[in-house]
mmCIF file of C-alpha atoms in Angstrom:
data_model
loop_
_atom_site.group_PDB
_atom_site.id
_atom_site.type_symbol
_atom_site.label_atom_id
_atom_site.label_comp_id
_atom_site.label_asym_id
_atom_site.label_seq_id
_atom_site.Cartn_x
_atom_site.Cartn_y
_atom_site.Cartn_z
ATOM 1 C CA MET A 1 -0.015 0.068 0.016
ATOM 2 C CA ARG A 2 1.158 3.486 -0.846
ATOM 3 C CA ILE A 3 0.263 6.598 1.072
ATOM 4 C CA LEU A 4 0.680 10.346 0.421
ATOM 5 C CA ILE A 5 1.098 12.598 3.417
ATOM 6 C CA VAL A 6 0.329 16.231 2.922
ATOM 7 C CA GLU A 7 1.622 18.127 6.006
ATOM 8 C CA ASP A 8 3.265 21.554 6.171
ATOM 9 C CA GLU A 9 4.962 20.634 9.484
ATOM 10 C CA GLU A 10 7.903 18.711 8.078
ATOM 11 C CA LYS A 11 8.882 17.079 11.540
ATOM 12 C CA LEU A 12 5.492 15.780 11.758
ATOM 13 C CA ALA A 13 5.548 14.560 8.164
ATOM 14 C CA LYS A 14 8.852 12.835 8.654
ATOM 15 C CA SER A 15 7.564 11.208 11.961
ATOM 16 C CA LEU A 16 4.457 9.890 10.237
ATOM 17 C CA LYS A 17 6.478 8.511 7.176
ATOM 18 C CA LYS A 18 8.978 6.741 9.533
ATOM 19 C CA GLY A 19 6.205 5.278 11.575
ATOM 20 C CA LEU A 20 4.157 4.100 8.443
ATOM 21 C CA GLU A 21 7.231 2.646 6.800
ATOM 22 C CA LYS A 22 7.967 0.525 9.873
ATOM 23 C CA GLU A 23 4.390 -0.800 9.378
ATOM 24 C CA GLY A 24 5.138 -1.808 5.810
ATOM 25 C CA TYR A 25 3.607 1.017 3.898
ATOM 26 C CA ALA A 26 5.320 3.090 1.017
ATOM 27 C CA VAL A 27 5.013 6.836 1.982
ATOM 28 C CA ASP A 28 5.743 10.183 0.220
ATOM 29 C CA TYR A 29 5.121 13.448 1.620
ATOM 30 C CA VAL A 30 4.836 17.159 0.524
ATOM 31 C CA THR A 31 4.613 20.216 2.661
ATOM 32 C CA ASP A 32 2.410 22.799 0.605
ATOM 33 C CA GLY A 33 -0.938 22.957 -0.881
ATOM 34 C CA GLU A 34 0.037 23.690 -4.606
ATOM 35 C CA SER A 35 2.473 20.769 -4.699
ATOM 36 C CA ALA A 36 0.025 18.524 -3.057
ATOM 37 C CA GLU A 37 -2.617 19.306 -5.666
ATOM 38 C CA ARG A 38 -0.333 18.661 -8.604
ATOM 39 C CA ARG A 39 0.865 15.473 -7.101
ATOM 40 C CA ILE A 40 -2.757 14.278 -6.633
ATOM 41 C CA GLU A 41 -3.847 15.363 -9.963
ATOM 42 C CA ILE A 42 -1.081 13.622 -11.893
ATOM 43 C CA HIS A 43 -0.389 10.651 -9.467
ATOM 44 C CA SER A 44 -3.670 9.915 -7.694
ATOM 45 C CA GLN A 45 -3.892 6.318 -8.991
ATOM 46 C CA ASP A 46 -0.336 5.668 -7.651
ATOM 47 C CA TYR A 47 -1.790 6.105 -4.032
ATOM 48 C CA ASP A 48 -4.043 3.965 -1.967
ATOM 49 C CA ILE A 49 -4.888 6.704 0.783
ATOM 50 C CA ILE A 50 -4.041 10.430 0.997
ATOM 51 C CA ILE A 51 -3.483 11.916 4.590
ATOM 52 C CA LEU A 52 -4.436 15.682 4.048
ATOM 53 C CA ASP A 53 -3.592 18.525 6.488
ATOM 54 C CA LEU A 54 -6.158 21.377 6.313
ATOM 55 C CA MET A 55 -3.987 24.379 7.089
ATOM 56 C CA LEU A 56 -1.393 24.447 4.319
ATOM 57 C CA PRO A 57 0.617 27.286 2.695
ATOM 58 C CA GLY A 58 -0.360 27.869 -0.916
ATOM 59 C CA LYS A 59 -3.765 26.265 -0.773
ATOM 60 C CA ASP A 60 -6.064 25.126 1.896
ATOM 61 C CA GLY A 61 -6.584 21.315 2.215
ATOM 62 C CA SER A 62 -10.381 21.514 1.959
ATOM 63 C CA VAL A 63 -9.986 23.165 -1.351
ATOM 64 C CA ILE A 64 -7.605 20.563 -2.500
ATOM 65 C CA CYS A 65 -10.011 17.764 -1.338
ATOM 66 C CA LYS A 66 -13.045 19.377 -2.998
ATOM 67 C CA ASN A 67 -11.127 20.003 -6.270
ATOM 68 C CA ALA A 68 -9.993 16.359 -6.226
ATOM 69 C CA ARG A 69 -13.528 14.906 -6.024
ATOM 70 C CA GLU A 70 -14.690 17.361 -8.763
ATOM 71 C CA LYS A 71 -12.168 15.744 -10.934
ATOM 72 C CA ASN A 72 -13.476 12.292 -10.067
ATOM 73 C CA ILE A 73 -10.477 11.357 -7.995
ATOM 74 C CA THR A 74 -11.709 8.677 -5.556
ATOM 75 C CA THR A 75 -8.588 7.884 -3.582
ATOM 76 C CA PRO A 76 -9.684 7.794 0.130
ATOM 77 C CA ILE A 77 -8.714 10.943 2.012
ATOM 78 C CA ILE A 78 -8.024 11.363 5.816
ATOM 79 C CA ILE A 79 -8.207 15.071 6.860
ATOM 80 C CA LEU A 80 -5.937 16.051 9.535
ATOM 81 C CA THR A 81 -7.080 19.271 11.480
ATOM 82 C CA ALA A 82 -6.539 21.216 14.742
ATOM 83 C CA ARG A 83 -10.138 22.289 14.571
ATOM 84 C CA ASP A 84 -12.436 20.239 16.799
ATOM 85 C CA GLU A 85 -15.693 21.999 16.545
ATOM 86 C CA VAL A 86 -18.603 20.093 15.040
ATOM 87 C CA GLU A 87 -18.894 22.509 12.197
ATOM 88 C CA ASP A 88 -15.282 22.001 11.323
ATOM 89 C CA LYS A 89 -15.701 18.078 11.134
ATOM 90 C CA ILE A 90 -18.855 18.482 9.041
ATOM 91 C CA GLY A 91 -16.969 20.814 6.702
ATOM 92 C CA ALA A 92 -14.075 18.261 6.391
ATOM 93 C CA LEU A 93 -16.525 15.539 5.365
ATOM 94 C CA ASP A 94 -18.653 17.661 3.204
ATOM 95 C CA CYS A 95 -15.499 18.793 1.006
ATOM 96 C CA GLY A 96 -15.130 15.097 0.051
ATOM 97 C CA ALA A 97 -12.918 13.572 2.792
ATOM 98 C CA ASP A 98 -13.562 9.988 3.832
ATOM 99 C CA ASP A 99 -12.406 10.460 7.544
ATOM 100 C CA TYR A 100 -10.759 12.930 9.835
ATOM 101 C CA LEU A 101 -8.480 13.187 12.634
ATOM 102 C CA VAL A 102 -8.166 15.954 15.200
ATOM 103 C CA LYS A 103 -4.582 16.925 16.213
ATOM 104 C CA PRO A 104 -2.994 15.941 18.382
ATOM 105 C CA PHE A 105 -3.845 12.336 17.709
ATOM 106 C CA SER A 106 -2.307 8.930 18.507
ATOM 107 C CA PHE A 107 -0.379 7.052 15.928
ATOM 108 C CA GLU A 108 -2.231 3.815 16.822
ATOM 109 C CA GLU A 109 -5.559 5.673 15.969
ATOM 110 C CA LEU A 110 -4.362 6.738 12.647
ATOM 111 C CA LEU A 111 -3.284 3.081 11.921
ATOM 112 C CA ALA A 112 -6.658 1.960 12.794
ATOM 113 C CA ARG A 113 -8.462 4.407 10.476
ATOM 114 C CA LEU A 114 -6.147 3.539 7.675
ATOM 115 C CA ARG A 115 -6.995 -0.107 8.059
ATOM 116 C CA ALA A 116 -10.846 0.754 8.141
ATOM 117 C CA LEU A 117 -10.541 2.642 5.033
ATOM 118 C CA LEU A 118 -8.728 -0.026 3.214
ATOM 119 C CA ARG A 119 -11.239 -2.665 4.254
ATOM 120 C CA ARG A 120 -14.191 -0.882 2.595
ATOM 121 C CA PRO A 121 -15.720 -2.984 -0.001
ATOM 122 C CA GLU A 122 -15.894 -0.232 -2.635
ATOM 123 C CA HIS A 123 -12.214 0.023 -2.715
ATOM 124 C CA ASN A 124 -12.188 -3.706 -3.296
ATOM 125 C CA LEU A 125 -9.505 -4.426 -0.896
ATOM 126 C CA PRO A 126 -10.391 -7.631 1.034
ATOM 127 C CA THR A 127 -8.431 -8.475 3.966
ATOM 128 C CA GLU A 128 -8.276 -12.331 3.194
ATOM 129 C CA LEU A 129 -6.539 -13.210 -0.113
ATOM 130 C CA ARG A 130 -6.343 -16.621 -1.702
ATOM 131 C CA THR A 131 -4.394 -17.772 -4.801
ATOM 132 C CA GLN A 132 -2.820 -20.918 -6.046
ATOM 133 C CA GLY A 133 -2.429 -22.696 -2.514
ATOM 134 C CA LEU A 134 -1.629 -19.500 -0.806
ATOM 135 C CA SER A 135 -3.470 -17.422 1.849
ATOM 136 C CA LEU A 136 -2.632 -14.009 2.968
ATOM 137 C CA ASN A 137 -4.309 -11.899 5.707
ATOM 138 C CA THR A 138 -3.610 -8.190 5.773
ATOM 139 C CA ASN A 139 -4.793 -7.667 9.211
ATOM 140 C CA THR A 140 -2.488 -10.115 10.907
ATOM 141 C CA ARG A 141 0.211 -9.744 8.238
ATOM 142 C CA LYS A 142 0.699 -13.386 7.822
ATOM 143 C CA ALA A 143 0.830 -15.720 4.765
ATOM 144 C CA PHE A 144 0.358 -19.302 4.704
ATOM 145 C CA CYS A 145 0.835 -22.326 2.293
ATOM 146 C CA MET A 146 -2.346 -24.199 2.097
ATOM 147 C CA LEU A 147 -0.791 -26.989 0.098
ATOM 148 C CA CYS A 148 1.516 -27.731 3.125
ATOM 149 C CA GLY A 149 -1.283 -28.055 5.671
ATOM 150 C CA GLY A 150 -1.474 -24.210 6.471
ATOM 151 C CA THR A 151 2.295 -23.761 7.160
ATOM 152 C CA GLU A 152 3.115 -20.025 7.841
ATOM 153 C CA ILE A 153 5.547 -18.384 5.280
ATOM 154 C CA LEU A 154 7.772 -16.070 7.124
ATOM 155 C CA LEU A 155 8.187 -12.945 5.222
ATOM 156 C CA THR A 156 9.883 -9.470 5.645
ATOM 157 C CA LEU A 157 7.591 -6.326 5.621
ATOM 158 C CA LYS A 158 8.475 -5.595 1.956
ATOM 159 C CA GLU A 159 8.183 -9.190 0.898
ATOM 160 C CA PHE A 160 4.624 -9.297 2.518
ATOM 161 C CA ARG A 161 3.627 -6.049 0.599
ATOM 162 C CA LEU A 162 5.036 -7.352 -2.575
ATOM 163 C CA LEU A 163 3.228 -10.610 -2.288
ATOM 164 C CA GLU A 164 -0.031 -8.770 -1.342
ATOM 165 C CA TYR A 165 0.222 -6.536 -4.261
ATOM 166 C CA LEU A 166 0.766 -9.578 -6.648
ATOM 167 C CA MET A 167 -2.115 -11.501 -5.057
ATOM 168 C CA ARG A 168 -4.481 -8.479 -5.550
ATOM 169 C CA HIS A 169 -3.760 -8.892 -9.223
ATOM 170 C CA PRO A 170 -3.956 -12.700 -9.859
ATOM 171 C CA ASN A 171 -3.170 -13.816 -13.351
ATOM 172 C CA GLU A 172 -2.185 -10.350 -14.406
ATOM 173 C CA VAL A 173 1.319 -9.473 -15.581
ATOM 174 C CA VAL A 174 2.425 -6.818 -13.327
ATOM 175 C CA GLU A 175 5.213 -4.500 -14.504
ATOM 176 C CA ARG A 176 8.149 -3.738 -12.580
ATOM 177 C CA GLU A 177 7.363 -0.011 -12.621
ATOM 178 C CA GLN A 178 3.887 -0.778 -11.079
ATOM 179 C CA ILE A 179 5.446 -2.742 -8.360
ATOM 180 C CA LEU A 180 7.804 0.278 -7.557
ATOM 181 C CA SER A 181 5.053 2.687 -7.668
ATOM 182 C CA HIS A 182 2.913 0.789 -5.132
ATOM 183 C CA VAL A 183 5.352 -0.906 -2.856
ATOM 184 C CA TRP A 184 8.316 1.725 -2.787
ATOM 185 C CA ASP A 185 7.940 5.484 -2.379
ATOM 186 C CA PHE A 186 7.907 8.193 -4.993
ATOM 187 C CA ASN A 187 11.546 9.010 -4.679
ATOM 188 C CA PHE A 188 13.011 5.561 -5.047
ATOM 189 C CA ASP A 189 15.676 5.031 -7.870
ATOM 190 C CA SER A 190 13.749 3.301 -10.836
ATOM 191 C CA PHE A 191 17.122 1.806 -11.986
ATOM 192 C CA SER A 192 17.767 0.097 -8.834
ATOM 193 C CA ASN A 193 17.419 -3.817 -8.969
ATOM 194 C CA VAL A 194 15.663 -3.791 -5.564
ATOM 195 C CA VAL A 195 12.423 -5.486 -7.141
ATOM 196 C CA ASP A 196 14.239 -8.183 -8.810
ATOM 197 C CA VAL A 197 16.110 -8.897 -5.522
ATOM 198 C CA HIS A 198 12.973 -9.147 -3.475
ATOM 199 C CA ILE A 199 11.036 -11.069 -6.188
ATOM 200 C CA LYS A 200 13.977 -13.674 -6.003
ATOM 201 C CA ASN A 201 13.889 -13.931 -2.337
ATOM 202 C CA LEU A 202 9.966 -14.089 -2.363
ATOM 203 C CA ARG A 203 10.205 -16.844 -4.991
ATOM 204 C CA LYS A 204 12.614 -19.021 -2.886
ATOM 205 C CA LYS A 205 10.189 -18.826 0.102
ATOM 206 C CA LEU A 206 7.047 -19.687 -2.018
ATOM 207 C CA ASN A 207 9.011 -22.464 -3.789
ATOM 208 C CA HIS A 208 10.247 -23.981 -0.601
ATOM 209 C CA ASN A 209 6.745 -24.053 0.795
ATOM 210 C CA ASN A 210 4.816 -25.038 -2.313
ATOM 211 C CA HIS A 211 7.347 -27.127 -4.060
ATOM 212 C CA ASP A 212 6.136 -25.294 -7.226
ATOM 213 C CA GLU A 213 8.651 -23.345 -9.240
ATOM 214 C CA LYS A 214 6.034 -21.693 -11.411
ATOM 215 C CA ILE A 215 3.643 -20.240 -8.734
ATOM 216 C CA LEU A 216 5.407 -16.738 -9.192
ATOM 217 C CA GLU A 217 6.293 -16.529 -12.899
ATOM 218 C CA THR A 218 8.623 -13.921 -14.492
ATOM 219 C CA VAL A 219 7.313 -12.707 -17.842
ATOM 220 C CA ARG A 220 10.545 -11.991 -19.643
ATOM 221 C CA GLY A 221 10.807 -8.257 -20.623
ATOM 222 C CA ILE A 222 7.566 -7.190 -19.035
ATOM 223 C CA GLY A 223 7.109 -8.116 -15.317
ATOM 224 C CA TYR A 224 5.758 -10.707 -12.902
ATOM 225 C CA ARG A 225 2.649 -12.829 -12.533
ATOM 226 C CA ILE A 226 1.266 -14.919 -9.696
ATOM 227 C CA LYS A 227 -1.284 -17.748 -10.447
ATOM 228 C CA ALA A 228 -4.874 -17.545 -9.052
#
Protein backbone atom coordinates (compact mmCIF):
# COMPACT_ATOMS: atom_id res chain seq x y z
CA MET A 1 0.00 0.00 0.00
CA ARG A 2 1.23 3.50 -0.85
CA ILE A 3 0.30 6.63 1.09
CA LEU A 4 0.69 10.34 0.36
CA ILE A 5 1.07 12.65 3.37
CA VAL A 6 0.33 16.35 2.87
CA GLU A 7 1.56 18.19 5.97
CA ASP A 8 3.37 21.54 6.25
CA GLU A 9 4.97 20.65 9.59
CA GLU A 10 7.88 18.73 8.11
CA LYS A 11 8.89 17.25 11.44
CA LEU A 12 5.44 15.68 11.79
CA ALA A 13 5.43 14.58 8.14
CA LYS A 14 8.79 12.83 8.56
CA SER A 15 7.66 11.24 11.81
CA LEU A 16 4.48 9.87 10.20
CA LYS A 17 6.44 8.65 7.19
CA LYS A 18 8.94 6.84 9.41
CA GLY A 19 6.21 5.23 11.51
CA LEU A 20 4.14 4.12 8.51
CA GLU A 21 7.18 2.71 6.74
CA LYS A 22 7.87 0.59 9.82
CA GLU A 23 4.36 -0.77 9.34
CA GLY A 24 5.25 -1.78 5.79
CA TYR A 25 3.65 1.07 3.84
CA ALA A 26 5.37 3.01 1.05
CA VAL A 27 5.08 6.72 1.93
CA ASP A 28 5.68 10.07 0.22
CA TYR A 29 5.08 13.52 1.64
CA VAL A 30 4.74 17.10 0.39
CA THR A 31 4.59 20.24 2.54
CA ASP A 32 2.55 22.82 0.60
CA GLY A 33 -0.89 22.96 -0.95
CA GLU A 34 0.04 23.70 -4.55
CA SER A 35 2.58 20.87 -4.75
CA ALA A 36 0.03 18.56 -3.13
CA GLU A 37 -2.68 19.39 -5.63
CA ARG A 38 -0.33 18.80 -8.58
CA ARG A 39 0.84 15.49 -7.11
CA ILE A 40 -2.73 14.32 -6.49
CA GLU A 41 -3.94 15.33 -9.96
CA ILE A 42 -1.06 13.61 -11.76
CA HIS A 43 -0.37 10.61 -9.51
CA SER A 44 -3.65 9.89 -7.68
CA GLN A 45 -3.79 6.34 -9.08
CA ASP A 46 -0.41 5.60 -7.49
CA TYR A 47 -1.79 6.14 -3.98
CA ASP A 48 -4.14 4.01 -1.91
CA ILE A 49 -4.80 6.73 0.70
CA ILE A 50 -4.06 10.45 1.10
CA ILE A 51 -3.50 11.98 4.56
CA LEU A 52 -4.27 15.68 4.10
CA ASP A 53 -3.72 18.55 6.53
CA LEU A 54 -6.19 21.45 6.28
CA MET A 55 -3.91 24.37 7.15
CA LEU A 56 -1.39 24.48 4.30
CA PRO A 57 0.68 27.22 2.66
CA GLY A 58 -0.38 27.96 -0.91
CA LYS A 59 -3.77 26.26 -0.87
CA ASP A 60 -6.10 25.07 1.87
CA GLY A 61 -6.56 21.33 2.30
CA SER A 62 -10.35 21.55 2.04
CA VAL A 63 -10.03 23.21 -1.37
CA ILE A 64 -7.59 20.51 -2.52
CA CYS A 65 -9.99 17.80 -1.36
CA LYS A 66 -13.00 19.43 -3.02
CA ASN A 67 -11.13 19.95 -6.31
CA ALA A 68 -9.96 16.34 -6.30
CA ARG A 69 -13.52 15.06 -5.93
CA GLU A 70 -14.76 17.39 -8.67
CA LYS A 71 -12.14 15.81 -10.96
CA ASN A 72 -13.46 12.33 -10.06
CA ILE A 73 -10.40 11.39 -8.04
CA THR A 74 -11.74 8.78 -5.64
CA THR A 75 -8.62 7.97 -3.59
CA PRO A 76 -9.64 7.82 0.10
CA ILE A 77 -8.67 10.99 2.01
CA ILE A 78 -8.14 11.39 5.75
CA ILE A 79 -8.20 15.03 6.84
CA LEU A 80 -5.89 16.21 9.62
CA THR A 81 -7.15 19.28 11.46
CA ALA A 82 -6.46 21.21 14.65
CA ARG A 83 -10.08 22.34 14.65
CA ASP A 84 -12.34 20.19 16.79
CA GLU A 85 -15.67 22.00 16.48
CA VAL A 86 -18.58 20.02 15.05
CA GLU A 87 -18.92 22.50 12.18
CA ASP A 88 -15.28 21.96 11.23
CA LYS A 89 -15.70 18.19 11.20
CA ILE A 90 -18.83 18.48 9.06
CA GLY A 91 -16.98 20.80 6.70
CA ALA A 92 -14.13 18.31 6.33
CA LEU A 93 -16.54 15.52 5.37
CA ASP A 94 -18.62 17.76 3.10
CA CYS A 95 -15.56 18.70 1.05
CA GLY A 96 -15.22 15.03 0.11
CA ALA A 97 -13.03 13.56 2.85
CA ASP A 98 -13.61 9.96 3.93
CA ASP A 99 -12.46 10.52 7.53
CA TYR A 100 -10.76 13.06 9.76
CA LEU A 101 -8.42 13.17 12.73
CA VAL A 102 -8.11 16.03 15.19
CA LYS A 103 -4.57 17.03 16.19
CA PRO A 104 -2.96 15.92 18.38
CA PHE A 105 -3.79 12.29 17.64
CA SER A 106 -2.26 8.92 18.50
CA PHE A 107 -0.37 7.05 15.82
CA GLU A 108 -2.28 3.87 16.75
CA GLU A 109 -5.59 5.62 15.98
CA LEU A 110 -4.26 6.75 12.60
CA LEU A 111 -3.28 3.14 11.80
CA ALA A 112 -6.74 1.92 12.81
CA ARG A 113 -8.42 4.48 10.57
CA LEU A 114 -6.15 3.56 7.66
CA ARG A 115 -7.06 -0.11 8.10
CA ALA A 116 -10.75 0.77 8.26
CA LEU A 117 -10.60 2.70 4.98
CA LEU A 118 -8.67 -0.08 3.26
CA ARG A 119 -11.34 -2.58 4.33
CA ARG A 120 -14.13 -0.70 2.60
CA PRO A 121 -15.68 -2.96 -0.04
CA GLU A 122 -16.03 -0.15 -2.59
CA HIS A 123 -12.24 -0.03 -2.80
CA ASN A 124 -12.14 -3.78 -3.44
CA LEU A 125 -9.55 -4.43 -0.76
CA PRO A 126 -10.50 -7.64 1.07
CA THR A 127 -8.37 -8.52 4.07
CA GLU A 128 -8.20 -12.23 3.16
CA LEU A 129 -6.53 -13.11 -0.14
CA ARG A 130 -6.22 -16.58 -1.67
CA THR A 131 -4.38 -17.75 -4.78
CA GLN A 132 -2.77 -21.04 -5.94
CA GLY A 133 -2.48 -22.66 -2.52
CA LEU A 134 -1.60 -19.40 -0.75
CA SER A 135 -3.55 -17.52 1.88
CA LEU A 136 -2.68 -13.99 3.05
CA ASN A 137 -4.31 -11.89 5.76
CA THR A 138 -3.60 -8.15 5.65
CA ASN A 139 -4.76 -7.59 9.23
CA THR A 140 -2.51 -10.17 10.87
CA ARG A 141 0.20 -9.72 8.23
CA LYS A 142 0.62 -13.44 7.87
CA ALA A 143 0.82 -15.66 4.80
CA PHE A 144 0.23 -19.40 4.71
CA CYS A 145 0.88 -22.29 2.35
CA MET A 146 -2.41 -24.18 2.09
CA LEU A 147 -0.73 -27.00 0.14
CA CYS A 148 1.53 -27.67 3.13
CA GLY A 149 -1.17 -27.98 5.75
CA GLY A 150 -1.40 -24.25 6.43
CA THR A 151 2.28 -23.73 7.21
CA GLU A 152 3.13 -20.06 7.75
CA ILE A 153 5.49 -18.45 5.23
CA LEU A 154 7.83 -16.12 7.11
CA LEU A 155 8.17 -12.86 5.18
CA THR A 156 9.81 -9.49 5.72
CA LEU A 157 7.51 -6.43 5.61
CA LYS A 158 8.50 -5.60 2.03
CA GLU A 159 8.11 -9.21 0.92
CA PHE A 160 4.66 -9.26 2.51
CA ARG A 161 3.61 -6.03 0.74
CA LEU A 162 5.02 -7.31 -2.53
CA LEU A 163 3.15 -10.60 -2.24
CA GLU A 164 -0.02 -8.75 -1.25
CA TYR A 165 0.20 -6.54 -4.32
CA LEU A 166 0.73 -9.51 -6.62
CA MET A 167 -2.11 -11.45 -5.00
CA ARG A 168 -4.45 -8.51 -5.54
CA HIS A 169 -3.73 -8.92 -9.27
CA PRO A 170 -3.93 -12.70 -9.81
CA ASN A 171 -3.11 -13.98 -13.30
CA GLU A 172 -2.16 -10.44 -14.36
CA VAL A 173 1.28 -9.52 -15.59
CA VAL A 174 2.41 -6.79 -13.20
CA GLU A 175 5.13 -4.55 -14.58
CA ARG A 176 8.22 -3.74 -12.56
CA GLU A 177 7.33 -0.03 -12.60
CA GLN A 178 3.88 -0.81 -11.16
CA ILE A 179 5.49 -2.65 -8.27
CA LEU A 180 7.89 0.22 -7.62
CA SER A 181 5.07 2.77 -7.62
CA HIS A 182 2.92 0.83 -5.14
CA VAL A 183 5.40 -0.87 -2.83
CA TRP A 184 8.21 1.72 -2.74
CA ASP A 185 8.00 5.50 -2.36
CA PHE A 186 7.93 8.21 -5.04
CA ASN A 187 11.63 9.08 -4.78
CA PHE A 188 12.93 5.55 -5.16
CA ASP A 189 15.55 5.01 -7.86
CA SER A 190 13.75 3.30 -10.74
CA PHE A 191 17.07 1.93 -12.02
CA SER A 192 17.68 -0.02 -8.82
CA ASN A 193 17.38 -3.82 -8.91
CA VAL A 194 15.55 -3.88 -5.57
CA VAL A 195 12.39 -5.35 -7.15
CA ASP A 196 14.34 -8.19 -8.74
CA VAL A 197 16.09 -8.96 -5.44
CA HIS A 198 12.82 -9.07 -3.50
CA ILE A 199 11.13 -11.16 -6.19
CA LYS A 200 14.01 -13.65 -6.07
CA ASN A 201 13.81 -13.93 -2.27
CA LEU A 202 10.02 -14.19 -2.34
CA ARG A 203 10.11 -16.89 -5.00
CA LYS A 204 12.54 -18.97 -2.93
CA LYS A 205 10.19 -18.84 0.08
CA LEU A 206 7.12 -19.68 -1.99
CA ASN A 207 8.86 -22.49 -3.83
CA HIS A 208 10.24 -23.93 -0.60
CA ASN A 209 6.75 -24.12 0.86
CA ASN A 210 4.80 -25.04 -2.25
CA HIS A 211 7.36 -27.11 -4.18
CA ASP A 212 6.11 -25.36 -7.32
CA GLU A 213 8.66 -23.31 -9.20
CA LYS A 214 6.01 -21.65 -11.37
CA ILE A 215 3.72 -20.19 -8.71
CA LEU A 216 5.44 -16.81 -9.19
CA GLU A 217 6.29 -16.41 -12.84
CA THR A 218 8.64 -14.02 -14.60
CA VAL A 219 7.29 -12.75 -17.90
CA ARG A 220 10.51 -11.87 -19.65
CA GLY A 221 10.85 -8.21 -20.57
CA ILE A 222 7.52 -7.25 -18.96
CA GLY A 223 7.13 -8.18 -15.31
CA TYR A 224 5.77 -10.84 -12.96
CA ARG A 225 2.61 -12.89 -12.54
CA ILE A 226 1.20 -14.94 -9.72
CA LYS A 227 -1.25 -17.75 -10.46
CA ALA A 228 -4.80 -17.57 -9.15
